[in-house]
Short mmCIF file of C-alpha atoms and ligand atoms in Angstrom, two decimals:
data_model
loop_
_atom_site.label_atom_id
_atom_site.label_comp_id
_atom_site.label_asym_id
_atom_site.label_seq_id
_atom_site.Cartn_x
_atom_site.Cartn_y
_atom_site.Cartn_z
CA UNK A 257 29.41 -37.92 3.85
CA UNK A 258 31.42 -35.07 1.92
CA UNK A 259 29.29 -36.53 -1.12
CA UNK A 260 26.13 -36.34 0.86
CA UNK A 261 27.03 -32.67 1.57
CA UNK A 262 28.18 -31.89 -1.90
CA UNK A 263 24.69 -33.15 -3.10
CA UNK A 264 22.45 -31.03 -0.68
CA UNK A 265 24.24 -28.14 -1.69
CA UNK A 266 24.41 -28.63 -5.24
CA UNK A 267 20.95 -27.20 -6.25
CA UNK A 268 21.05 -23.88 -4.63
CA UNK A 269 24.55 -23.70 -5.40
CA UNK A 270 23.71 -24.51 -9.51
CA UNK A 271 20.77 -22.22 -9.58
CA UNK A 272 22.96 -19.14 -8.19
CA UNK A 273 25.86 -19.55 -9.96
CA UNK A 274 24.69 -19.92 -13.95
CA UNK A 275 27.13 -17.19 -16.36
CA UNK A 276 25.90 -17.50 -19.51
CA UNK A 277 28.76 -16.87 -22.65
CA UNK A 278 26.57 -15.22 -24.50
CA UNK A 279 25.79 -12.46 -21.94
CA UNK A 280 29.17 -12.50 -20.59
CA UNK A 281 29.95 -11.55 -23.96
CA UNK A 282 27.46 -8.65 -23.77
CA UNK A 283 28.41 -7.36 -20.77
CA UNK A 284 32.64 -7.69 -21.98
CA UNK A 285 31.28 -6.05 -24.93
CA UNK A 286 30.52 -2.41 -22.77
CA UNK A 287 32.67 0.37 -23.63
CA UNK A 288 33.51 2.94 -20.90
CA UNK A 289 35.15 5.08 -23.83
CA UNK A 290 31.79 5.22 -25.71
CA UNK A 291 30.09 6.36 -23.06
CA UNK A 292 32.94 9.35 -22.18
CA UNK A 293 32.49 10.06 -26.26
CA UNK A 294 28.38 9.99 -25.45
CA UNK A 295 28.50 11.99 -22.13
CA UNK A 296 30.92 14.78 -24.00
CA UNK A 297 29.09 15.06 -26.97
CA UNK A 298 25.78 16.15 -24.99
CA UNK A 299 27.69 18.25 -22.39
CA UNK A 300 28.74 20.34 -25.88
CA UNK A 301 25.56 21.15 -26.45
CA UNK A 302 25.74 23.34 -23.50
CA UNK A 303 22.00 22.98 -22.47
CA UNK A 304 19.53 20.65 -23.04
CA UNK A 305 17.02 21.85 -20.84
CA UNK A 306 13.57 21.32 -22.44
CA UNK A 307 12.07 24.65 -23.39
CA UNK A 308 15.58 25.34 -24.44
CA UNK A 309 16.42 26.08 -28.71
CA UNK A 310 14.97 23.30 -31.12
CA UNK A 311 16.23 24.54 -34.28
CA UNK A 312 20.18 25.05 -33.96
CA UNK A 313 22.38 21.97 -34.94
CA UNK A 314 24.99 23.15 -32.25
CA UNK A 315 23.03 24.27 -28.65
CA UNK A 316 19.33 22.83 -26.64
CA UNK A 317 17.63 19.76 -26.72
CA UNK A 318 16.90 20.27 -30.55
CA UNK A 319 20.96 19.68 -31.67
CA UNK A 320 20.64 16.84 -28.66
CA UNK A 321 17.88 15.33 -29.69
CA UNK A 322 19.22 15.47 -33.55
CA UNK A 323 22.49 14.06 -32.58
CA UNK A 324 21.18 11.29 -30.76
CA UNK A 325 18.33 10.27 -33.29
CA UNK A 326 21.58 10.02 -35.98
CA UNK A 327 23.33 7.69 -33.03
CA UNK A 328 20.33 5.16 -32.38
CA UNK A 329 19.65 5.16 -36.54
CA UNK A 330 23.29 3.89 -36.19
CA UNK A 331 22.76 1.60 -34.09
CA UNK A 332 20.29 0.14 -36.43
CA UNK A 333 22.92 -0.18 -39.55
CA UNK A 334 25.25 -2.59 -37.44
CA UNK A 335 25.34 -5.52 -39.51
CA UNK A 336 22.99 -8.09 -38.18
CA UNK A 337 21.24 -5.08 -36.58
CA UNK A 338 17.32 -6.09 -35.22
CA UNK A 339 16.86 -2.79 -33.76
CA UNK A 340 14.38 -0.57 -35.26
CA UNK A 341 13.77 3.42 -34.57
CA UNK A 342 11.56 4.25 -31.58
CA UNK A 343 9.79 7.65 -31.24
CA UNK A 344 7.19 9.05 -29.14
CA UNK A 345 6.62 13.05 -29.84
CA UNK A 346 3.85 14.73 -28.51
CA UNK A 347 3.00 18.23 -27.46
CA UNK A 348 3.14 18.71 -23.78
CA UNK A 349 0.23 21.10 -22.26
CA UNK A 350 0.90 24.23 -20.58
CA UNK A 351 2.08 22.56 -16.43
CA UNK A 352 3.62 23.98 -13.26
CA UNK A 353 7.38 23.29 -15.53
CA UNK A 354 5.49 23.42 -19.10
CA UNK A 355 4.84 27.63 -19.48
CA UNK A 356 3.25 27.15 -22.84
CA UNK A 357 2.38 24.37 -24.65
CA UNK A 358 5.75 21.98 -25.42
CA UNK A 359 6.56 19.77 -28.00
CA UNK A 360 8.48 17.10 -26.69
CA UNK A 361 10.13 14.10 -27.58
CA UNK A 362 11.10 10.76 -26.72
CA UNK A 363 13.25 8.68 -29.17
CA UNK A 364 15.24 5.72 -29.32
CA UNK A 365 15.10 2.12 -30.76
CA UNK A 366 13.18 -1.34 -29.93
CA UNK A 367 14.47 -4.23 -30.28
CA UNK A 368 11.88 -6.67 -30.99
CA UNK A 369 10.61 -10.05 -28.94
CA UNK A 370 11.17 -13.30 -31.05
CA UNK A 371 8.60 -15.51 -29.29
CA UNK A 372 4.90 -14.71 -31.05
CA UNK A 373 2.98 -15.24 -28.06
CA UNK A 374 4.84 -13.06 -25.82
CA UNK A 375 4.64 -10.14 -28.52
CA UNK A 376 3.45 -7.43 -26.40
CA UNK A 377 5.36 -8.41 -23.78
CA UNK A 378 8.55 -5.98 -23.05
CA UNK A 379 11.13 -4.43 -20.81
CA UNK A 380 11.71 -0.79 -21.28
CA UNK A 381 14.76 1.49 -20.09
CA UNK A 382 15.65 4.73 -19.82
CA UNK A 383 17.76 7.53 -19.48
CA UNK A 384 16.90 10.96 -19.57
CA UNK A 385 18.60 13.81 -22.33
CA UNK A 386 17.51 16.78 -20.83
CA UNK A 387 18.84 19.07 -18.13
CA UNK A 388 18.63 22.48 -15.94
CA UNK A 389 20.71 24.55 -14.57
CA UNK A 390 19.80 26.40 -11.05
CA UNK A 391 16.05 27.33 -11.87
CA UNK A 392 13.69 24.87 -13.27
CA UNK A 393 12.74 27.21 -16.28
CA UNK A 394 15.79 28.40 -16.81
CA UNK A 395 16.20 27.42 -20.62
CA UNK A 396 19.09 29.42 -21.39
CA UNK A 397 22.01 29.03 -19.43
CA UNK A 398 24.73 26.20 -19.63
CA UNK A 399 22.94 22.52 -18.20
CA UNK A 400 25.72 20.36 -18.72
CA UNK A 401 23.69 17.21 -17.55
CA UNK A 402 26.88 14.95 -17.39
CA UNK A 403 25.81 12.88 -14.76
CA UNK A 404 22.06 14.27 -14.56
CA UNK A 405 21.61 12.61 -16.77
CA UNK A 406 24.12 12.24 -19.64
CA UNK A 407 25.41 8.92 -17.72
CA UNK A 408 21.60 7.39 -18.23
CA UNK A 409 21.36 8.32 -21.86
CA UNK A 410 25.02 6.99 -22.40
CA UNK A 411 23.80 4.31 -21.44
CA UNK A 412 21.08 3.53 -23.43
CA UNK A 413 23.21 4.18 -26.75
CA UNK A 414 25.74 1.37 -25.19
CA UNK A 415 23.08 -0.94 -24.37
CA UNK A 416 22.01 -0.50 -27.63
CA UNK A 417 24.63 -1.38 -29.86
CA UNK A 418 25.80 -4.06 -27.65
CA UNK A 419 22.61 -5.81 -27.68
CA UNK A 420 21.84 -4.54 -31.69
CA UNK A 421 21.99 -8.05 -32.88
CA UNK A 422 20.33 -9.97 -29.76
CA UNK A 423 16.84 -11.98 -30.12
CA UNK A 424 15.70 -11.89 -27.28
CA UNK A 425 12.16 -14.02 -26.20
CA UNK A 426 10.47 -9.93 -25.24
CA UNK A 427 10.74 -6.87 -26.44
CA UNK A 428 13.65 -4.32 -25.18
CA UNK A 429 12.70 -0.63 -25.49
CA UNK A 430 15.97 1.70 -24.64
CA UNK A 431 14.99 5.27 -24.59
CA UNK A 432 16.36 8.67 -23.89
CA UNK A 433 12.96 10.64 -22.61
CA UNK A 434 12.60 14.24 -22.20
CA UNK A 435 11.05 16.45 -19.77
CA UNK A 436 12.02 14.67 -16.96
CA UNK A 437 12.98 17.90 -15.03
CA UNK A 438 9.92 19.46 -16.19
CA UNK A 439 8.32 16.74 -13.96
CA UNK A 440 8.33 13.59 -15.44
CA UNK A 441 6.64 15.05 -18.68
CA UNK A 442 8.04 12.81 -21.46
CA UNK A 443 8.09 9.35 -19.05
CA UNK A 444 4.70 10.04 -17.84
CA UNK A 445 3.70 10.07 -21.89
CA UNK A 446 5.92 7.35 -22.80
CA UNK A 447 4.10 4.63 -20.11
CA UNK A 448 0.64 6.22 -21.13
CA UNK A 449 1.47 5.68 -24.59
CA UNK A 450 2.96 1.99 -24.22
CA UNK A 451 -0.39 1.09 -21.77
CA UNK A 452 -2.60 2.19 -24.36
CA UNK A 453 -1.13 0.04 -27.46
CA UNK A 454 -1.65 -2.86 -24.78
CA UNK A 455 1.83 -3.81 -23.97
CA UNK A 456 2.84 -5.52 -20.85
CA UNK A 457 5.45 -4.22 -19.16
CA UNK A 458 7.13 -6.89 -17.45
CA UNK A 459 10.14 -4.62 -16.04
CA UNK A 460 11.20 -0.69 -16.41
CA UNK A 461 14.24 0.93 -14.94
CA UNK A 462 15.33 4.27 -15.14
CA UNK A 463 19.16 5.09 -15.05
CA UNK A 464 19.83 8.76 -13.50
CA UNK A 465 22.95 10.11 -12.16
CA UNK A 466 25.23 7.10 -12.09
CA UNK A 467 28.46 8.44 -12.79
CA UNK A 468 29.48 10.13 -10.29
CA UNK A 469 32.02 8.77 -7.35
CA UNK A 470 32.79 10.96 -5.21
CA UNK A 471 30.03 12.27 -2.89
CA UNK A 472 29.49 15.62 -0.84
CA UNK A 473 29.70 13.22 1.75
CA UNK A 474 33.39 12.98 1.10
CA UNK A 475 32.75 9.25 0.16
CA UNK A 476 34.92 7.45 -2.86
CA UNK A 477 32.84 5.05 -4.05
CA UNK A 478 32.94 3.06 -7.59
CA UNK A 479 32.29 0.08 -6.24
CA UNK A 480 28.46 0.02 -4.82
CA UNK A 481 25.54 1.70 -6.38
CA UNK A 482 21.55 1.87 -5.19
CA UNK A 483 18.90 0.62 -6.74
CA UNK A 484 15.00 2.05 -5.58
CA UNK A 485 11.76 0.85 -6.04
CA UNK A 486 8.42 1.10 -4.46
CA UNK A 487 7.66 -2.48 -2.11
CA UNK A 488 4.04 -1.49 -2.88
CA UNK A 489 2.18 -0.44 -5.54
CA UNK A 490 0.94 2.77 -6.12
CA UNK A 491 -2.00 1.08 -7.97
CA UNK A 492 -3.08 -1.01 -5.94
CA UNK A 493 -6.03 -2.82 -6.11
CA UNK A 494 -8.33 -3.08 -2.94
CA UNK A 495 -7.59 -7.23 -3.40
CA UNK A 496 -3.88 -6.77 -3.77
CA UNK A 497 -4.19 -5.11 -0.67
CA UNK A 498 -6.20 -7.57 0.86
CA UNK A 499 -4.00 -10.05 0.41
CA UNK A 500 -0.81 -7.94 1.42
CA UNK A 501 -1.93 -7.56 4.77
CA UNK A 502 -2.17 -11.44 5.08
CA UNK A 503 1.07 -12.22 3.30
CA UNK A 504 3.03 -9.51 5.03
CA UNK A 505 4.34 -8.90 1.50
CA UNK A 506 5.20 -4.91 1.35
CA UNK A 507 8.73 -5.72 0.79
CA UNK A 508 7.75 -8.24 -2.17
CA UNK A 509 5.90 -5.93 -5.01
CA UNK A 510 7.04 -6.57 -8.68
CA UNK A 511 8.68 -3.32 -8.75
CA UNK A 512 11.10 -5.26 -5.58
CA UNK A 513 11.43 -8.30 -6.92
CA UNK A 514 12.85 -6.72 -10.32
CA UNK A 515 15.22 -5.01 -7.99
CA UNK A 516 16.91 -7.64 -6.99
CA UNK A 517 16.83 -9.14 -9.77
CA UNK A 518 18.85 -6.31 -11.22
CA UNK A 519 21.21 -7.27 -7.95
CA UNK A 520 21.42 -10.83 -8.52
CA UNK A 521 22.03 -10.76 -12.04
CA UNK A 522 24.18 -7.55 -11.99
CA UNK A 523 26.71 -9.05 -9.34
CA UNK A 524 26.88 -11.96 -10.96
CA UNK A 525 28.40 -10.36 -13.86
CA UNK A 526 30.37 -7.75 -12.82
CA UNK A 527 32.76 -8.49 -10.44
CA UNK A 528 33.53 -5.30 -7.91
CA UNK A 529 30.72 -4.12 -7.69
CA UNK A 530 27.67 -4.61 -4.99
CA UNK A 531 23.79 -2.66 -6.03
CA UNK A 532 22.27 -1.66 -2.51
CA UNK A 533 17.77 -2.75 -2.75
CA UNK A 534 16.92 0.05 -1.10
CA UNK A 535 13.58 -0.26 0.12
CA UNK A 536 12.45 3.02 -1.01
CA UNK A 537 10.81 3.91 -3.55
CA UNK A 538 13.29 6.90 -3.95
CA UNK A 539 15.69 9.72 -2.92
CA UNK A 540 13.53 11.43 0.38
CA UNK A 541 11.53 14.25 -1.84
CA UNK A 542 12.88 13.09 -5.74
CA UNK A 543 12.08 11.07 -8.28
CA UNK A 544 12.68 9.84 -11.54
CA UNK A 545 11.13 8.85 -14.48
CA UNK A 546 10.27 5.15 -13.03
CA UNK A 547 7.61 6.38 -10.88
CA UNK A 548 5.69 7.40 -14.19
CA UNK A 549 5.57 3.89 -15.11
CA UNK A 550 4.92 2.57 -11.35
CA UNK A 551 1.57 4.75 -11.89
CA UNK A 552 0.82 3.08 -14.56
CA UNK A 553 1.21 -0.20 -12.88
CA UNK A 554 4.12 -1.62 -14.15
CA UNK A 555 7.27 -2.85 -12.19
CA UNK A 556 9.75 0.23 -12.25
CA UNK A 557 13.01 0.97 -10.59
CA UNK A 558 15.80 3.21 -10.48
CA UNK A 559 19.73 2.84 -11.04
CA UNK A 560 21.96 5.94 -9.40
CA UNK A 561 25.24 6.27 -8.03
CA UNK A 562 25.59 5.37 -4.04
CA UNK A 563 27.25 9.14 -2.99
CA UNK A 564 25.61 12.08 -4.72
CA UNK A 565 26.66 15.75 -5.04
CA UNK A 566 24.71 17.74 -5.28
CA UNK A 567 27.29 21.19 -6.22
CA UNK A 568 26.60 19.08 -9.52
CA UNK A 569 23.07 18.63 -9.79
CA UNK A 570 20.28 21.79 -10.40
CA UNK A 571 23.13 24.44 -9.98
CA UNK A 572 24.49 26.93 -12.43
CA UNK A 573 28.01 26.36 -13.96
CA UNK A 574 29.65 28.64 -11.65
CA UNK A 575 32.88 28.74 -8.64
CA UNK A 576 32.27 31.05 -5.48
CA UNK A 577 34.47 30.80 -2.79
CA UNK A 578 36.74 28.41 -4.50
CA UNK A 579 33.75 25.99 -4.75
CA UNK A 580 32.83 25.01 -8.11
CA UNK A 581 29.28 23.73 -8.78
CA UNK A 582 27.99 22.21 -11.39
CA UNK A 583 26.76 18.87 -13.10
CA UNK A 584 30.58 19.09 -15.46
CA UNK A 585 32.49 16.59 -17.62
CA UNK A 586 34.90 16.51 -15.25
CA UNK A 587 32.79 14.52 -12.40
CA UNK A 588 31.64 12.26 -15.06
CA UNK A 589 33.55 8.32 -14.12
CA UNK A 590 32.97 6.25 -17.41
CA UNK A 591 34.53 3.41 -15.76
CA UNK A 592 32.63 3.33 -12.93
CA UNK A 593 29.23 3.89 -15.14
CA UNK A 594 30.34 1.13 -17.32
CA UNK A 595 30.62 -1.13 -14.13
CA UNK A 596 26.83 -0.04 -13.50
CA UNK A 597 26.04 -0.14 -18.08
CA UNK A 598 27.22 -4.09 -17.15
CA UNK A 599 25.17 -4.81 -14.54
CA UNK A 600 22.07 -3.34 -16.36
CA UNK A 601 23.44 -5.28 -18.92
CA UNK A 602 23.08 -8.67 -17.79
CA UNK A 603 20.12 -7.93 -15.93
CA UNK A 604 17.97 -7.23 -18.95
CA UNK A 605 19.69 -9.74 -21.25
CA UNK A 606 18.55 -12.20 -18.91
CA UNK A 607 15.07 -11.62 -18.33
CA UNK A 608 14.15 -10.79 -22.20
CA UNK A 609 15.60 -14.07 -22.76
CA UNK A 610 14.11 -15.85 -19.89
CA UNK A 611 10.89 -18.18 -20.37
CA UNK A 612 6.97 -16.40 -19.15
CA UNK A 613 6.93 -16.08 -15.24
CA UNK A 614 4.59 -18.05 -12.87
CA UNK A 615 1.25 -16.83 -13.54
CA UNK A 616 -0.47 -18.07 -9.80
CA UNK A 617 1.64 -18.93 -6.93
CA UNK A 618 -0.74 -20.06 -4.05
CA UNK A 619 0.59 -20.36 0.02
CA UNK A 620 -0.03 -22.69 2.07
CA UNK A 621 0.51 -24.23 5.91
CA UNK A 622 -0.55 -21.39 7.75
CA UNK A 623 -0.48 -22.62 11.11
CA UNK A 624 1.44 -26.06 10.55
CA UNK A 625 5.03 -26.95 10.33
CA UNK A 626 5.14 -27.31 6.63
CA UNK A 627 5.12 -24.88 3.79
CA UNK A 628 3.02 -25.69 0.93
CA UNK A 629 3.34 -24.67 -2.16
CA UNK A 630 0.42 -25.04 -5.71
CA UNK A 631 1.13 -23.59 -8.79
CA UNK A 632 -0.21 -22.40 -13.00
CA UNK A 633 2.80 -22.40 -15.42
CA UNK A 634 2.12 -20.08 -18.58
CA UNK A 635 2.37 -22.35 -21.21
CA UNK A 636 5.88 -21.55 -22.65
CA UNK A 637 7.65 -24.55 -23.93
CA UNK A 638 10.58 -23.03 -22.60
CA UNK A 639 10.21 -23.54 -19.51
CA UNK A 640 12.61 -26.43 -17.62
CA UNK A 641 12.83 -25.79 -14.06
CA UNK A 642 11.26 -23.77 -11.51
CA UNK A 643 13.49 -21.58 -8.58
CA UNK A 644 11.83 -21.26 -5.77
CA UNK A 645 13.30 -18.38 -3.39
CA UNK A 646 13.50 -18.27 0.19
CA UNK A 647 14.41 -15.69 2.89
CA UNK A 648 14.24 -15.09 6.43
CA UNK A 649 11.19 -12.63 6.98
CA UNK A 650 14.02 -10.01 8.21
CA UNK A 651 16.08 -10.51 5.30
CA UNK A 652 16.63 -7.50 2.56
CA UNK A 653 17.38 -10.09 -0.74
CA UNK A 654 16.84 -13.73 -0.78
CA UNK A 655 19.00 -16.29 1.14
CA UNK A 656 18.36 -19.34 -0.55
CA UNK A 657 17.80 -20.52 -4.20
CA UNK A 658 16.63 -24.08 -4.74
CA UNK A 659 15.28 -25.29 -8.36
CA UNK A 660 12.27 -27.73 -8.21
CA UNK A 661 11.47 -29.97 -10.93
CA UNK A 662 8.37 -28.95 -13.11
CA UNK A 663 5.30 -30.46 -11.07
CA UNK A 664 2.29 -28.09 -9.84
CA UNK A 665 3.00 -28.44 -6.17
CA UNK A 666 5.90 -28.68 -3.69
CA UNK A 667 5.71 -28.90 0.13
CA UNK A 668 8.97 -27.42 2.52
CA UNK A 669 9.02 -30.05 5.22
CA UNK A 670 9.41 -28.55 8.55
CA UNK A 671 9.75 -25.11 7.52
CA UNK A 672 7.27 -22.80 9.57
CA UNK A 673 5.43 -20.19 6.47
CA UNK A 674 5.09 -17.36 9.11
CA UNK A 675 9.39 -16.82 9.47
CA UNK A 676 10.01 -17.10 5.54
CA UNK A 677 9.41 -15.29 2.16
CA UNK A 678 9.14 -16.85 -0.71
CA UNK A 679 8.78 -16.47 -4.23
CA UNK A 680 9.07 -18.91 -7.82
CA UNK A 681 10.17 -17.97 -10.92
CA UNK A 682 10.68 -20.24 -14.03
CA UNK A 683 14.22 -21.09 -15.56
CA UNK A 684 15.26 -22.37 -19.05
CA UNK A 685 17.73 -24.97 -20.19
CA UNK A 686 20.40 -22.25 -20.30
CA UNK A 687 19.73 -21.41 -16.96
CA UNK A 688 18.00 -17.66 -18.02
CA UNK A 689 15.79 -16.80 -14.40
CA UNK A 690 12.23 -14.77 -15.22
CA UNK A 691 11.15 -12.09 -12.67
CA UNK A 692 10.64 -14.49 -9.41
CA UNK A 693 6.65 -14.19 -8.48
CA UNK A 694 5.49 -13.57 -4.89
CA UNK A 695 2.05 -15.58 -3.91
CA UNK A 696 -0.92 -14.34 -5.35
CA UNK A 697 -3.45 -16.54 -3.38
CA UNK A 698 -3.34 -18.27 -0.02
CA UNK A 699 -4.80 -21.64 0.78
ZN1 ZN B 50 17.67 13.09 -13.23
#
């Protein structure tokens, strides 16, 4: 009896709990003091407003840009480093928050993929290094931007450092983007550029405001963070819409699957952390750089602290009636930020090493007691198994992960299709999981 029960549970537990020593090592290498040092340096530039001074080496966005370029370059020289410098320099047109054409520079490093068959596939991570004060066009007042978004920028440097010698299957871009506060201008250019270059962005994540652990609501919280993602693609085609309505899959667009992936992998490798899959593209009436990638049709999410403090965002540094304003260093929690960085590290290291995802998944069995699947796998020799994800249709996150053999079809007996949501992922011998593919066809 006992043996039978263990046998029955084994496939679910095995699929959920695989930790690899390689990823554990990467996660352990993330250092909170390094995040603290980077944010301290970024704050020291006074302002990093997109329209601020570009010639000084001590103040303004130009100084920040020079320093960041040097730091990323340093990571390319780590012994065994495979990182390549990456720069996306362009002149932004005049716009609502760009009074005259202005040169913007997104910069970072690229960790090239090693699978030649997947040479155009990539994961893109960003933090924005520009900052702002109370007025959107104020380029001279102090705008320390410690949490918004020194935190995300620091994570880009730290992730690049710990992953420098990795040999992932697909490429990973670690980018500090500019112009976020001027209307996502830098990331919009980056997303369009990558699309024009034929890069297939499997997953993108913007880390934006991820280092404050004491919210304006009075809550102190260093054990949760939020993942924002669109449930329905903003550029959904009429055919995709038809399928989505037939399946009722408005909570299972590719961006949402990516957010769930970050939650699952992040929580697997980082203790005392819960990542909340928010069923929203972003906060109400606000946004971040992931939205630029969504507009190009790429699965994109945003990682952010759970309790923001609005006195620290988009505020001139000042004290009024004993109340302090400004995004200063004193309110950046490197310990908390490092946890989020570790969660992201685990997710990216796993996905970048995973085999190619399932191409086509047919769902069948409507008006029957059984759920039927058939699928087409990519020609990736590293695929050793499949993971069938399942949750009841009132659930937010996956409840069961069942390992399937390398067949091309499967039937779940006595599982009524209507009451569950499904997706299928590939997995390699070490347990690296691809992003799950929601049904692409109805049989
Ligand atoms: Zn921001």
